[in-house]
Amino acid sequence: MKVSILGAGAMGSALTIPLADNGNEILLWGTEYDVDILKKIEKGEEHPRIGVKLPEVQILYPKELKKALDADIIVLAVSTEGVMNVFNRIKNEVSDSILITIAKGLIEEEDHVYTIPEAIWKENVKMRHKLVAITGPSIAKEVARRAPTRVVFSSKNLKTAKKAMKAFKTKYYGIEITDDIIGAELTSALKNVYSIAISWIRGYEERFEMDLSNAKGVLATMAINEIAIFVEDAGGRKETAYGLSGFGDLIATFRGGRNGMLGELLGKGYTIDEALKELEMRGVGVIEGYVNGRRAYALLKQLEMRGKASEDDFPLLKAIYSVLYEGKKVEDVLMNLLIEGG
Amino acid sequence: MKVSILGAGAMGSALTIPLADNGNEILLWGTEYDVDILKKIEKGEEHPRIGVKLPEVQILYPKELKKALDADIIVLAVSTEGVMNVFNRIKNEVSDSILITIAKGLIEEEDHVYTIPEAIWKENVKMRHKLVAITGPSIAKEVARRAPTRVVFSSKNLKTAKKAMKAFKTKYYGIEITDDIIGAELTSALKNVYSIAISWIRGYEERFEMDLSNAKGVLATMAINEIAIFVEDAGGRKETAYGLSGFGDLIATFRGGRNGMLGELLGKGYTIDEALKELEMRGVGVIEGYVNGRRAYALLKQLEMRGKASEDDFPLLKAIYSVLYEGKKVEDVLMNLLIEGG
């Protein structure tokens, strides 16, 4: 098949490996931020973020977006912040293609919070049966080295998901199919938020010089179960959160990446402003869990207003929100969460 | 209350800390294997396995078992291998006490496999409403240092569980109550078995010198979901496995202790015999997950015969059994599990 990848970041680029192994024709388009990477790839150098050389792909520079659209499959491989921007540029020209989304975040438009699929369908309802989301354990550096994993392709239309699967599945890249695309996407976005809290414990361990693995187990349990309830309240299925999209991804990325760094500083006693400043100084970019923390809480309030959820079911999410956005410190909330569950 | 702890190992001894903080009168009885530890505690030295001094407790030597039985609460704190041995010595004298079990294993008697509660009730049916099991994240060294955690007290009689809770709950030792004692106990026993498989990945990482976090996420997901199905098939509730007893304990003890050591060697390519020999040479004692692997598989077969389970739902457990007991190597089974889920 002909597959276009829009965005030359780590994950989009990593996906060229299984796609090429399956003999697909691959076009890799980059945004203005990707130009240096595109040049390196054209020269046959390693991709700077994943440390491997890419297979044979056709490089497309920012102005050549149109050339990427005549494809069987189009992968939206930019970050959450850029997804709707790119989609809106192409939305009327892609109804014949399968569209794949890989970002793990929530979209905010005009004071309303959506999952990425919902935001996309709002712009072009024809994509309803043409959209596939990829979730589950898929650290880009590992996929790029053909390290084995199994991910989830979710779509309202299982035929679409199966067709996409044919392009991607290899001996090292396994794929499960589900129709719970909302559940899968919500799970992925929420995991990043809850990762911050789980990492509070690492900060506490350093601060108080003691092992707190039991506490880590308690918070991780609260996290996965709140995600499951959230998903169910939003119309998805709990099993999605308990599966590869939630639990699997959580285990694979347990240290939490940038979300983990933020959580650790907060656990050490930093205020949110001090922590964000520290990370900025270290050159750490956008922290998805921080941005999505506010959106997740707003989405919870939306569900509450429709009678579909109760914030009483989300003590950990409320605690995270209070630390990220209401000036609370981890020590104000942690012991009550651990001992009383609230 | 008056609380007797039967067995002076790490966990039983760690529980003296919250019990003493609540002002309970504590008797600590040791088996023949515990005599050296009892002497150290009497001298006011640190407990060799948890590295802390115990609070004020009355020490009872092996021959003084009877003195421990006139108590409000009796904690069976010996390992799975010793539990029924000790219980059978006291079974007719404890019907007025609350009995607490903390071991995490399966019992085999006359070719039939039971959870510990079922084995106990078979010997004394009056204990049905007097038995409480403790499960969930509770690494002994952490509890002994008052590191925060929340565990699960499960009992067929919630009043009994609540009464036991009063003796143990502190500001750092939180407690949830459930009636799913079978689910909790099965979950704990199975977690140790599946820990072996999750640790195969660490062995593979060393062997092939690559990060395999995605694969770890896949296996851990298969593990927790098979445990949930097993529990439901056996009459318990899936949520018990997804809660502190399953997920929480798994996260807290993710490296797997001795089960992890065994799994790692198997992942490196050792046969089961080579791995067991290596661990014996290193002075590692009984490996609960190894022993319980066979019992868990036998229990699955029991459930199948009663039409309550199908081994098709347990590809990972079958793979674990084949490696532990049927001479298979990890490389024979791993890729199929990861990529195909079977």
XYZ file of C-alpha atoms in Angstrom:
684
model
C 0.000 0.000 0.000
C 0.971 3.628 -0.267
C 1.381 5.134 3.186
C 2.021 8.790 4.010
C 3.361 9.787 7.391
C 2.687 13.387 8.312
C 5.303 14.463 10.839
C 8.883 13.233 11.097
C 9.126 12.969 14.863
C 10.180 9.856 16.748
C 7.005 7.785 16.525
C 6.084 8.570 12.935
C 9.612 7.798 11.830
C 9.755 4.582 13.854
C 6.651 3.336 12.047
C 8.515 3.447 8.743
C 10.377 0.308 9.847
C 7.432 -2.140 10.003
C 5.813 -0.401 7.052
C 8.926 -0.884 4.925
C 9.371 -4.474 6.105
C 5.903 -5.100 4.668
C 6.924 -3.668 1.315
C 4.752 -0.557 1.483
C 5.581 2.606 -0.464
C 6.288 5.286 2.151
C 6.150 9.070 1.980
C 7.446 10.988 4.995
C 6.322 14.604 5.253
C 7.757 16.980 7.830
C 6.523 20.210 9.394
C 8.649 23.348 9.652
C 9.983 21.947 12.920
C 11.124 18.764 11.175
C 13.221 20.286 8.385
C 16.589 19.465 9.979
C 15.485 15.900 10.530
C 14.283 15.579 6.938
C 17.666 16.742 5.682
C 19.470 14.198 7.830
C 17.231 11.393 6.607
C 17.760 12.414 3.002
C 21.510 12.189 3.595
C 21.085 8.683 4.948
C 21.991 9.648 8.492
C 20.400 8.283 11.632
C 17.172 9.901 12.796
C 18.359 12.063 15.723
C 15.521 11.094 18.051
C 15.449 7.343 17.559
C 19.057 6.689 16.609
C 18.478 4.475 13.554
C 18.648 4.976 9.835
C 15.262 4.914 8.157
C 14.402 2.580 5.299
C 13.735 3.830 1.775
C 11.158 6.648 2.056
C 10.174 9.570 -0.131
C 10.942 12.772 1.777
C 8.444 15.623 1.485
C 9.227 19.116 2.761
C 6.612 21.317 4.520
C 5.323 22.936 1.327
C 4.770 19.566 -0.331
C 1.883 18.455 1.866
C -0.468 17.925 -1.053
C 1.803 15.242 -2.515
C 1.254 13.190 0.634
C -2.499 13.014 0.323
C -2.891 10.563 -2.539
C -2.282 7.532 -0.344
C -4.139 4.465 0.932
C -3.183 5.319 4.493
C -2.290 8.672 6.029
C -0.714 8.729 9.469
C -1.140 11.874 11.540
C 2.193 11.733 13.320
C 2.465 15.215 14.794
C 2.002 15.945 18.493
C -1.410 16.636 20.022
C -0.776 20.365 19.794
C -0.313 20.137 16.051
C -2.819 17.444 15.099
C -5.892 19.579 14.353
C -3.757 22.188 12.658
C -2.489 19.601 10.170
C -5.838 17.831 9.853
C -7.684 21.042 9.064
C -5.291 21.668 6.173
C -6.178 18.326 4.593
C -9.640 17.432 5.893
C -11.491 17.709 2.615
C -8.974 15.738 0.604
C -8.574 12.584 2.630
C -12.009 10.925 2.719
C -10.780 8.099 0.489
C -7.810 7.300 2.684
C -7.586 5.499 5.972
C -6.476 8.059 8.542
C -4.379 6.948 11.477
C -3.878 8.942 14.664
C -1.069 8.188 17.112
C -0.960 11.249 19.378
C -1.981 10.721 22.996
C -3.810 13.795 24.125
C -7.037 15.714 24.406
C -8.134 18.558 22.149
C -9.634 21.782 23.426
C -11.740 23.916 21.104
C -13.956 26.775 22.184
C -14.085 25.747 25.837
C -14.961 22.174 25.034
C -12.719 19.151 25.406
C -12.665 16.285 22.922
C -10.656 13.188 22.212
C -8.736 13.448 18.936
C -11.188 11.194 17.032
C -14.151 13.308 18.169
C -12.369 16.508 17.112
C -11.608 14.987 13.718
C -15.150 13.728 13.146
C -16.477 17.161 14.068
C -14.496 18.566 11.128
C -15.327 15.776 8.686
C -17.997 13.292 9.630
C -17.042 11.047 6.693
C -13.899 10.089 8.607
C -16.014 8.269 11.176
C -15.430 4.921 9.532
C -12.024 5.746 8.109
C -10.188 6.638 11.310
C -7.914 4.261 13.218
C -6.102 5.067 16.460
C -2.922 3.298 17.552
C -2.488 2.866 21.303
C -0.647 0.476 23.599
C 3.023 -0.060 24.464
C 5.023 1.456 21.604
C 8.114 3.305 22.726
C 9.472 4.632 19.406
C 13.137 3.694 19.925
C 12.115 0.097 20.522
C 9.764 -0.169 17.548
C 12.507 1.317 15.377
C 14.849 -1.506 16.447
C 12.225 -4.173 15.798
C 11.879 -4.954 19.504
C 8.709 -7.002 19.919
C 5.440 -5.452 21.024
C 1.711 -5.713 20.547
C -0.368 -2.576 20.081
C -4.056 -1.794 19.639
C -5.619 -0.533 16.406
C -9.026 0.856 17.306
C -11.709 2.041 14.906
C -15.463 2.455 14.726
C -15.166 0.258 11.637
C -13.354 -3.007 12.261
C -12.843 -3.550 8.528
C -10.874 -0.329 8.390
C -8.774 -1.406 11.361
C -8.063 -4.774 9.748
C -7.036 -3.160 6.492
C -4.658 -0.867 8.349
C -3.349 -3.865 10.274
C -2.276 -5.522 7.010
C 0.048 -2.623 6.269
C 1.699 -2.596 9.682
C 1.727 -6.067 11.213
C 5.073 -7.870 11.229
C 6.778 -10.656 13.169
C 7.776 -8.131 15.847
C 4.895 -5.646 15.652
C 1.706 -7.418 16.728
C -1.733 -5.814 16.561
C -5.036 -6.261 18.401
C -8.228 -4.846 16.959
C -11.061 -3.144 18.880
C -13.965 -0.843 18.138
C -13.513 1.072 21.404
C -11.612 3.958 19.832
C -12.938 6.512 22.318
C -11.927 4.295 25.230
C -8.478 3.700 23.765
C -7.828 7.365 23.096
C -9.109 8.539 26.468
C -7.036 5.879 28.185
C -3.867 7.022 26.430
C -4.448 10.676 27.221
C -5.277 9.995 30.872
C -2.290 7.714 31.363
C 0.027 10.645 30.769
C -1.788 12.690 33.395
C -1.759 9.972 36.037
C 1.922 9.245 35.321
C 2.690 12.545 36.980
C 1.161 11.364 40.252
C 2.805 7.947 40.218
C 6.130 9.751 39.919
C 5.425 11.841 43.002
C 6.510 8.746 44.881
C 10.010 8.816 43.365
C 10.378 12.385 44.545
C 9.189 11.398 48.014
C 11.646 8.499 48.096
C 14.535 10.881 47.469
C 13.221 13.459 49.869
C 12.670 11.065 52.780
C 15.362 8.541 51.830
C 13.120 5.506 52.044
C 11.750 2.883 49.666
C 8.101 3.533 48.893
C 7.262 0.727 46.475
C 4.080 -0.138 48.344
C 2.890 3.452 47.910
C 3.738 3.298 44.220
C 1.522 0.209 43.972
C -1.347 2.013 45.678
C -1.208 5.092 43.435
C -0.785 3.055 40.257
C -3.845 1.012 41.230
C -5.894 4.140 41.861
C -4.717 5.534 38.529
C -5.659 2.569 36.364
C -9.009 2.127 38.063
C -9.922 5.812 37.765
C -9.012 5.660 34.075
C -11.295 2.631 33.688
C -14.224 4.398 35.364
C -13.607 7.558 33.311
C -13.617 5.533 30.100
C -16.830 3.762 31.033
C -18.509 7.039 32.022
C -17.509 8.473 28.643
C -19.090 5.593 26.737
C -16.099 3.289 26.352
C -15.286 -0.040 28.025
C -13.309 -0.598 31.212
C -11.490 -3.532 29.645
C -9.802 -1.095 27.256
C -8.094 0.602 30.199
C -7.162 -2.748 31.737
C -5.664 -3.854 28.433
C -2.674 -2.895 26.312
C -3.878 0.682 25.803
C -3.898 1.441 29.507
C -2.101 -1.031 31.686
C 0.297 -2.126 28.966
C 1.342 1.394 28.051
C 1.606 2.351 31.717
C 3.977 -0.516 32.475
C 6.088 0.101 29.372
C 6.529 3.790 30.216
C 6.415 3.498 33.985
C 9.109 6.068 34.713
C 6.884 8.506 32.906
C 9.259 10.399 30.600
C 8.705 14.125 30.963
C 5.526 13.593 32.956
C 7.617 11.544 35.333
C 10.219 14.293 35.605
C 7.506 16.773 36.523
C 5.961 14.402 39.037
C 9.307 13.694 40.649
C 10.049 17.382 41.209
C 6.580 17.894 42.668
C 7.146 14.918 44.941
C 10.415 16.438 46.107
C 8.450 19.458 47.291
C 8.684 21.861 44.348
C 5.644 23.995 43.675
C 4.221 23.623 40.166
C 5.789 26.915 39.087
C 9.200 25.951 40.452
C 8.961 22.552 38.786
C 7.962 23.939 35.388
C 10.743 26.514 35.598
C 13.291 23.852 36.459
C 12.236 21.711 33.511
C 12.286 24.682 31.178
C 15.836 25.394 32.297
C 16.763 21.814 31.522
C 15.411 22.253 28.014
C 12.507 19.887 28.473
C 9.715 20.654 26.004
C 5.946 20.486 26.338
C 4.761 18.220 29.144
C 1.686 16.445 27.778
C 0.427 15.305 31.154
C 0.474 18.848 32.496
C -1.532 20.271 29.609
C -3.875 17.302 29.513
C -4.398 17.415 33.283
C -6.460 20.536 32.901
C -8.292 19.183 29.879
C -9.032 15.857 31.567
C -10.510 17.664 34.560
C -12.577 19.880 32.239
C -13.782 16.763 30.425
C -14.771 15.248 33.761
C -16.809 18.369 34.525
C -18.460 18.091 31.086
C -19.433 14.487 31.827
C -20.704 15.482 35.268
C -22.943 18.146 33.755
C -24.463 15.508 31.500
C -25.050 13.247 34.489
C -22.526 10.692 33.251
C -19.841 10.981 35.890
C -19.265 12.047 39.468
C -16.039 13.648 40.621
C -16.330 11.601 43.822
C -15.075 8.671 41.750
C -11.852 10.519 40.921
C -9.999 11.466 44.113
C -6.598 10.999 42.471
C -7.466 13.083 39.416
C -8.785 15.824 41.683
C -5.600 15.691 43.715
C -3.484 15.911 40.556
C -5.497 18.885 39.363
C -5.163 20.614 42.723
C -1.373 20.228 42.604
C -0.982 21.218 38.938
C -3.490 24.056 38.885
C -4.645 25.054 42.372
C -1.385 25.594 44.195
C -1.550 22.516 46.404
C 1.618 20.659 47.274
C 2.005 16.900 47.051
C 2.383 16.646 50.818
C -1.063 18.243 51.225
C -2.763 15.426 49.358
C -0.610 12.317 49.316
C -1.164 10.604 52.671
C -4.935 10.925 52.451
C -4.890 9.401 48.988
C -2.736 6.497 50.052
C -4.331 5.641 53.384
C -7.964 6.636 52.836
C -8.179 6.448 49.059
C -9.454 10.009 48.903
C -6.892 -6.287 71.651
C -4.707 -9.309 72.268
C -3.019 -10.380 69.045
C -0.870 -13.485 68.540
C 1.450 -13.747 65.563
C 2.413 -17.296 64.670
C 5.728 -17.186 62.829
C 8.535 -14.677 63.308
C 9.488 -14.183 59.669
C 9.646 -10.825 57.932
C 5.955 -10.129 57.362
C 4.636 -11.365 60.690
C 7.273 -9.364 62.506
C 6.630 -6.240 60.430
C 2.975 -6.340 61.460
C 3.972 -5.893 65.105
C 4.693 -2.229 64.278
C 1.154 -1.082 63.384
C -0.291 -3.437 66.002
C 1.864 -1.885 68.727
C 1.154 1.641 67.518
C -2.515 0.845 68.139
C -1.781 -0.233 71.697
C -2.514 -3.927 71.188
C -0.981 -6.621 73.412
C 1.241 -8.708 71.122
C 2.506 -12.262 71.413
C 5.074 -13.405 68.856
C 5.488 -17.177 68.507
C 8.251 -18.720 66.414
C 8.706 -22.110 64.749
C 11.870 -24.170 65.096
C 13.245 -22.217 62.123
C 12.682 -18.929 63.943
C 14.548 -19.655 67.183
C 17.611 -17.552 66.325
C 15.379 -14.640 65.386
C 13.398 -14.965 68.627
C 16.604 -14.810 70.642
C 17.717 -11.670 68.814
C 14.383 -9.987 69.409
C 14.464 -10.883 73.072
C 17.874 -9.226 73.303
C 16.452 -6.082 71.748
C 18.402 -6.483 68.513
C 17.118 -5.693 65.030
C 15.094 -8.368 63.277
C 17.623 -9.785 60.773
C 15.198 -9.877 57.843
C 13.607 -6.450 58.147
C 16.387 -4.511 59.836
C 14.361 -2.832 62.584
C 13.899 -3.384 66.287
C 10.470 -4.698 67.192
C 8.191 -2.974 69.699
C 7.306 -4.554 73.031
C 6.103 -8.117 72.322
C 5.882 -11.294 74.378
C 8.196 -13.873 72.808
C 6.976 -17.482 72.688
C 9.284 -20.357 71.761
C 8.165 -23.304 69.579
C 6.931 -25.428 72.488
C 4.790 -22.578 73.843
C 2.245 -22.558 71.003
C -0.716 -23.113 73.353
C -0.015 -19.827 75.140
C -0.605 -17.999 71.864
C -4.115 -19.282 71.352
C -6.027 -17.297 73.934
C -6.149 -14.162 71.802
C -8.702 -11.965 70.027
C -6.761 -12.239 66.794
C -4.347 -14.942 65.636
C -2.149 -14.233 62.616
C -0.890 -17.222 60.633
C 2.438 -15.744 59.626
C 4.319 -18.774 58.389
C 4.991 -19.476 54.702
C 2.503 -21.337 52.513
C 4.456 -24.563 53.032
C 3.965 -24.342 56.788
C 0.482 -22.844 57.046
C -1.630 -26.009 57.204
C 0.923 -27.696 59.439
C 0.529 -24.926 62.011
C -3.220 -24.576 61.533
C -3.825 -28.276 62.038
C -2.064 -28.069 65.395
C -4.468 -25.386 66.594
C -7.640 -25.827 64.555
C -9.929 -26.948 67.350
C -8.844 -24.255 69.781
C -9.239 -21.089 67.771
C -12.930 -20.866 66.866
C -13.393 -17.887 69.184
C -10.558 -15.919 67.653
C -10.332 -14.032 64.416
C -7.808 -15.854 62.255
C -5.702 -13.908 59.789
C -3.794 -15.413 56.887
C -1.031 -13.551 55.077
C 0.722 -16.231 53.013
C 0.379 -15.962 49.253
C 0.160 -19.461 47.896
C -1.953 -22.462 46.995
C -2.346 -25.597 49.070
C -2.194 -29.098 47.644
C -3.772 -31.961 49.547
C -4.444 -35.408 48.141
C -4.166 -34.356 44.514
C -6.493 -31.420 44.926
C -5.532 -27.760 44.936
C -7.129 -25.183 47.248
C -6.633 -21.589 48.227
C -5.516 -21.246 51.849
C -9.002 -20.187 53.065
C -10.613 -23.205 51.423
C -8.021 -25.524 52.973
C -8.661 -23.982 56.382
C -12.448 -24.191 56.111
C -12.140 -27.831 55.062
C -10.476 -28.507 58.439
C -12.793 -26.337 60.526
C -15.941 -25.028 58.928
C -16.572 -22.724 61.913
C -13.687 -20.562 60.677
C -15.725 -19.593 57.624
C -16.844 -16.336 59.216
C -13.761 -15.855 61.367
C -11.079 -15.842 58.691
C -9.527 -12.692 57.217
C -6.897 -12.614 54.481
C -4.461 -9.718 54.028
C -3.422 -8.991 50.438
C -2.177 -5.988 48.498
C 1.108 -4.050 48.420
C 2.849 -4.815 51.723
C 6.580 -5.295 51.369
C 7.593 -6.154 54.952
C 10.638 -3.875 55.206
C 8.481 -0.907 54.247
C 5.629 -1.679 56.626
C 8.186 -2.119 59.407
C 9.440 1.431 58.745
C 5.925 2.871 58.697
C 6.117 3.616 54.970
C 2.577 4.332 53.806
C 0.480 1.692 52.074
C -3.072 0.489 51.723
C -3.861 -3.222 51.849
C -6.966 -5.365 51.523
C -8.594 -7.267 54.401
C -10.931 -9.797 52.842
C -13.417 -12.016 54.648
C -16.679 -13.846 54.014
C -17.915 -11.828 57.011
C -17.390 -8.086 56.649
C -17.949 -7.560 60.387
C -14.984 -9.796 61.085
C -12.861 -7.875 58.604
C -13.855 -4.561 60.169
C -13.014 -5.809 63.643
C -9.598 -6.932 62.456
C -9.159 -3.572 60.725
C -9.532 -1.777 64.078
C -6.500 -3.607 65.431
C -4.255 -2.860 62.443
C -5.230 0.425 60.789
C -2.901 3.360 61.437
C -2.001 6.665 59.792
C 0.424 4.830 57.514
C -1.258 1.426 57.177
C -4.568 1.892 55.378
C -7.087 -0.898 54.859
C -9.830 -1.659 52.326
C -12.472 -4.251 53.091
C -13.946 -6.810 50.686
C -15.834 -10.079 50.885
C -14.006 -11.538 47.879
C -11.534 -13.549 49.956
C -11.217 -16.291 47.355
C -10.512 -13.742 44.634
C -7.956 -11.950 46.781
C -6.125 -15.109 47.738
C -6.097 -16.540 44.226
C -4.879 -13.209 42.879
C -1.969 -13.132 45.330
C -0.931 -16.694 44.585
C -1.140 -16.236 40.826
C 0.778 -12.955 40.883
C 3.851 -14.799 42.093
C 3.559 -17.276 39.230
C 3.135 -14.639 36.539
C 6.006 -12.578 38.006
C 8.311 -15.266 36.698
C 7.201 -14.639 33.122
C 7.363 -10.855 33.358
C 10.972 -11.258 34.446
C 11.810 -13.337 31.372
C 12.004 -9.969 29.650
C 14.852 -8.764 31.884
C 16.810 -11.878 30.964
C 16.106 -11.268 27.285
C 17.230 -7.647 27.612
C 20.594 -8.774 28.938
C 20.929 -11.561 26.421
C 20.146 -9.433 23.364
C 21.400 -6.110 24.766
C 18.269 -4.166 23.956
C 15.524 -2.360 25.849
C 12.320 -4.372 25.845
C 9.971 -2.211 27.905
C 7.196 -2.547 25.350
C 7.387 -6.338 25.677
C 7.300 -6.027 29.455
C 4.084 -4.040 29.085
C 2.554 -6.713 26.878
C 3.360 -9.599 29.232
C 2.276 -7.702 32.332
C -1.044 -6.928 30.638
C -1.556 -10.582 29.712
C -0.688 -11.560 33.281
C -3.143 -9.271 35.055
C -5.950 -10.077 32.656
C -5.433 -13.843 32.908
C -5.462 -13.507 36.693
C -8.755 -11.599 36.444
C -10.352 -14.278 34.261
C -9.032 -17.056 36.529
C -10.510 -15.318 39.567
C -13.874 -14.880 37.887
C -13.911 -18.490 36.699
C -13.203 -19.584 40.283
C -16.133 -17.612 41.655
C -14.404 -14.359 42.589
C -14.578 -10.908 40.991
C -12.331 -9.491 38.289
C -12.142 -6.157 40.079
C -10.217 -7.864 42.882
C -7.398 -8.666 40.451
C -7.506 -5.143 39.009
C -7.288 -3.695 42.511
C -4.708 -3.525 45.262
C -4.533 -7.321 45.668
C -3.470 -7.859 42.070
C -2.332 -4.799 40.236
C -1.173 -2.995 43.358
C 0.919 -5.890 44.629
C 2.313 -6.511 41.142
C 3.503 -2.920 40.800
C 4.973 -2.818 44.301
C 6.956 -6.006 43.741
C 7.563 -5.632 40.022
C 11.117 -6.933 40.011
C 9.652 -10.125 41.416
C 12.001 -11.051 44.247
C 13.007 -14.716 43.941
C 10.375 -15.328 41.292
C 12.003 -12.540 39.327
C 15.432 -14.077 39.743
C 14.160 -17.358 38.371
C 12.403 -15.640 35.486
C 15.489 -13.658 34.592
C 17.691 -16.746 34.379
C 15.094 -18.486 32.230
C 14.953 -15.421 29.999
C 18.722 -15.544 29.639
C 18.377 -19.021 28.205
C 18.859 -21.275 31.221
C 16.787 -24.447 31.331
C 14.608 -24.777 34.425
C 17.040 -27.264 35.950
C 20.022 -25.015 35.330
C 18.151 -22.033 36.741
C 17.051 -23.845 39.904
C 20.570 -25.156 40.416
C 22.040 -21.680 40.004
C 19.627 -20.227 42.558
C 20.308 -23.059 44.990
C 24.018 -22.323 44.680
C 23.312 -18.685 45.476
C 21.491 -19.743 48.634
C 18.064 -18.657 47.446
C 15.308 -20.534 49.296
C 11.936 -21.820 48.138
C 10.624 -20.047 45.043
C 6.886 -19.646 45.644
C 6.063 -18.929 42.023
C 7.764 -22.117 40.885
C 5.872 -24.326 43.325
C 2.601 -22.482 42.775
C 2.985 -22.628 39.002
C 2.262 -26.312 39.053
C -0.574 -25.905 41.538
C -2.128 -23.054 39.591
C -2.111 -25.155 36.441
C -3.640 -28.078 38.341
C -6.306 -25.735 39.719
C -7.046 -24.578 36.176
C -7.528 -28.203 35.135
C -9.861 -28.727 38.117
C -11.947 -25.732 37.020
C -11.966 -26.994 33.436
C -13.282 -30.371 34.549
C -16.145 -28.610 36.306
C -16.903 -26.632 33.161
C -15.865 -23.357 34.820
C -12.775 -22.485 32.820
C -11.071 -23.088 29.491
C -7.311 -23.302 29.135
C -7.665 -21.366 25.865
C -8.101 -18.278 28.032
C -4.680 -18.789 29.622
C -1.960 -18.813 26.958
C 0.569 -17.164 29.264
C -0.069 -19.551 32.150
C 0.271 -22.489 29.771
C 3.526 -21.056 28.469
C 4.822 -20.569 32.016
C 3.900 -24.152 32.884
C 5.587 -25.458 29.769
C 8.822 -23.682 30.672
C 8.745 -24.592 34.373
C 7.572 -28.174 34.021
C 7.669 -29.386 30.421
C 11.192 -28.559 29.366
C 10.347 -25.695 27.030
C 12.674 -22.736 26.781
C 11.535 -19.130 26.918
C 12.603 -18.584 23.311
C 10.206 -21.349 22.238
C 7.206 -19.499 23.574
C 7.929 -15.792 23.931
C 7.507 -14.281 20.477
C 4.193 -16.032 19.886
C 2.899 -14.761 23.208
C 3.964 -11.196 22.505
C 2.910 -10.874 18.875
C -0.097 -13.202 18.683
C -1.172 -13.275 22.325
C -0.991 -17.052 22.366
